[in-house]
mmCIF file of C-alpha atoms in Angstrom:
data_model
loop_
_atom_site.group_PDB
_atom_site.id
_atom_site.type_symbol
_atom_site.label_atom_id
_atom_site.label_comp_id
_atom_site.label_asym_id
_atom_site.label_seq_id
_atom_site.Cartn_x
_atom_site.Cartn_y
_atom_site.Cartn_z
ATOM 1 C CA MET A 67 3.869 32.130 -4.144
ATOM 2 C CA GLY A 68 4.095 34.247 -1.012
ATOM 3 C CA VAL A 69 2.438 33.622 2.318
ATOM 4 C CA LYS A 70 0.092 36.577 1.821
ATOM 5 C CA ALA A 71 -1.076 35.289 -1.550
ATOM 6 C CA VAL A 72 -1.708 31.795 -0.199
ATOM 7 C CA THR A 73 -3.535 33.201 2.814
ATOM 8 C CA THR A 74 -5.711 35.382 0.566
ATOM 9 C CA ILE A 75 -6.563 32.440 -1.683
ATOM 10 C CA VAL A 76 -7.430 30.237 1.288
ATOM 11 C CA VAL A 77 -9.644 32.893 2.880
ATOM 12 C CA LEU A 78 -11.472 33.561 -0.401
ATOM 13 C CA TYR A 79 -11.982 29.845 -0.983
ATOM 14 C CA ILE A 80 -13.349 29.342 2.528
ATOM 15 C CA LEU A 81 -15.768 32.240 2.069
ATOM 16 C CA VAL A 82 -17.006 30.845 -1.240
ATOM 17 C CA VAL A 83 -17.392 27.330 0.122
ATOM 18 C CA VAL A 84 -19.211 28.528 3.240
ATOM 19 C CA GLY A 85 -21.588 30.543 1.063
ATOM 20 C CA VAL A 86 -22.263 27.624 -1.240
ATOM 21 C CA SER A 87 -22.669 25.316 1.777
ATOM 22 C CA PHE A 88 -25.374 27.558 3.194
ATOM 23 C CA TRP A 89 -27.024 27.628 -0.205
ATOM 24 C CA PHE A 90 -27.138 23.809 -0.292
ATOM 25 C CA TRP A 91 -28.381 23.540 3.307
ATOM 26 C CA ASP A 92 -31.208 25.934 2.486
ATOM 27 C CA GLY A 93 -32.304 23.551 -0.232
ATOM 28 C CA LEU A 94 -32.429 20.730 2.279
ATOM 29 C CA SER A 95 -35.168 22.382 4.289
ATOM 30 C CA LYS A 96 -37.309 22.579 1.157
ATOM 31 C CA GLY A 97 -36.652 18.944 0.312
ATOM 32 C CA GLU A 98 -35.368 19.729 -3.212
ATOM 33 C CA PRO A 99 -32.161 17.686 -3.464
ATOM 34 C CA SER A 100 -31.699 14.489 -1.546
ATOM 35 C CA VAL A 101 -29.569 14.544 1.578
ATOM 36 C CA SER A 102 -26.970 12.263 -0.003
ATOM 37 C CA VAL A 103 -26.507 14.656 -2.933
ATOM 38 C CA VAL A 104 -26.005 17.605 -0.606
ATOM 39 C CA ILE A 105 -23.543 15.704 1.589
ATOM 40 C CA ARG A 106 -21.643 14.487 -1.475
ATOM 41 C CA ASN A 107 -21.367 18.019 -2.852
ATOM 42 C CA LEU A 108 -20.216 19.428 0.473
ATOM 43 C CA VAL A 109 -17.590 16.707 0.909
ATOM 44 C CA LEU A 110 -16.330 17.363 -2.609
ATOM 45 C CA MET A 111 -16.144 21.105 -2.018
ATOM 46 C CA TRP A 112 -14.279 20.775 1.270
ATOM 47 C CA GLY A 113 -12.224 17.703 0.355
ATOM 48 C CA THR A 114 -10.858 18.810 -3.015
ATOM 49 C CA PRO A 115 -8.545 21.539 -1.683
ATOM 50 C CA LEU A 116 -7.330 19.194 1.024
ATOM 51 C CA ALA A 117 -6.566 16.523 -1.558
ATOM 52 C CA ILE A 118 -4.735 19.034 -3.764
ATOM 53 C CA PHE A 119 -2.723 20.290 -0.782
ATOM 54 C CA LEU A 120 -1.747 16.751 0.198
ATOM 55 C CA ALA A 121 -0.765 15.888 -3.386
ATOM 56 C CA VAL A 122 1.455 18.977 -3.686
ATOM 57 C CA TRP A 123 2.964 18.330 -0.245
ATOM 58 C CA ARG A 124 3.713 14.703 -1.125
ATOM 59 C CA SER A 125 5.239 15.790 -4.421
ATOM 60 C CA ASN A 126 7.567 18.195 -2.609
ATOM 61 C CA ILE A 127 8.604 15.492 -0.153
ATOM 62 C CA ALA A 128 9.290 13.045 -2.995
ATOM 63 C CA GLU A 129 11.419 15.659 -4.749
ATOM 64 C CA LYS A 130 13.454 16.244 -1.586
ATOM 65 C CA GLN A 131 13.900 12.494 -1.087
ATOM 66 C CA THR A 132 15.130 12.134 -4.658
ATOM 67 C CA GLU A 133 17.618 14.939 -4.128
ATOM 68 C CA ILE A 134 18.909 13.347 -0.918
ATOM 69 C CA ALA A 135 19.254 9.964 -2.616
ATOM 70 C CA GLN A 136 21.175 11.520 -5.492
ATOM 71 C CA ARG A 137 23.555 13.248 -3.078
ATOM 72 C CA GLY A 138 24.104 9.924 -1.306
ATOM 73 C CA LEU A 139 24.911 8.194 -4.580
ATOM 74 C CA LEU A 140 27.367 10.923 -5.535
ATOM 75 C CA ALA A 141 29.064 10.706 -2.143
ATOM 76 C CA ASP A 142 29.329 6.926 -2.461
ATOM 77 C CA ARG A 143 30.721 7.246 -5.961
ATOM 78 C CA TYR A 144 33.292 9.794 -4.757
ATOM 79 C CA GLN A 145 34.298 7.580 -1.836
ATOM 80 C CA ARG A 146 34.819 4.523 -4.042
ATOM 81 C CA THR A 147 36.837 6.601 -6.485
ATOM 82 C CA VAL A 148 39.119 7.909 -3.741
ATOM 83 C CA GLU A 149 39.613 4.352 -2.493
ATOM 84 C CA MET A 150 40.724 3.392 -5.994
ATOM 85 C CA LEU A 151 43.441 6.070 -5.841
ATOM 86 C CA GLY A 152 45.039 4.346 -2.843
ATOM 87 C CA HIS A 153 45.134 0.893 -4.437
ATOM 88 C CA ASP A 154 48.398 -0.940 -5.170
ATOM 89 C CA LEU A 155 47.591 -1.598 -8.831
ATOM 90 C CA ASP A 156 48.443 1.213 -11.221
ATOM 91 C CA SER A 157 45.504 0.373 -13.478
ATOM 92 C CA LEU A 158 43.059 0.892 -10.606
ATOM 93 C CA ARG A 159 44.690 4.205 -9.686
ATOM 94 C CA ILE A 160 44.402 5.413 -13.281
ATOM 95 C CA GLY A 161 40.767 4.255 -13.308
ATOM 96 C CA GLY A 162 40.195 6.235 -10.125
ATOM 97 C CA ILE A 163 41.657 9.348 -11.732
ATOM 98 C CA HIS A 164 39.390 8.920 -14.768
ATOM 99 C CA ALA A 165 36.395 8.354 -12.494
ATOM 100 C CA LEU A 166 37.195 11.551 -10.576
ATOM 101 C CA VAL A 167 37.502 13.480 -13.826
ATOM 102 C CA ASP A 168 34.124 12.142 -14.982
ATOM 103 C CA LEU A 169 32.568 13.022 -11.641
ATOM 104 C CA ALA A 170 33.966 16.563 -11.816
ATOM 105 C CA ARG A 171 32.673 16.991 -15.386
ATOM 106 C CA GLU A 172 29.194 15.767 -14.526
ATOM 107 C CA HIS A 173 28.889 17.874 -11.358
ATOM 108 C CA PRO A 174 31.204 20.879 -11.654
ATOM 109 C CA ASP A 175 29.499 22.848 -8.864
ATOM 110 C CA GLU A 176 30.047 20.142 -6.269
ATOM 111 C CA TYR A 177 33.416 18.643 -7.275
#
């Protein structure tokens, strides 16, 4: 979603919520709903978008953290495999070659 679309949605939402807020405050002067009901409704109207924004933001951060952790694990796996190639035992060197082949198959864009 572009910046213009998000800005338009936010402005429209604010206009709607301000209009509804004034509608509820008008009812307060007449004594129709209780004050607690009006305050609850206003908090829900203003708090819901904030809660949704924070949930989406936290989800994006968690996704980025997962991606960073996965890159770290791949780098560690690559480093251990390269260390195996320099070992004195032939069996460990062959294991390192197989591990590198597996790593290249699993992640062909990176290795």
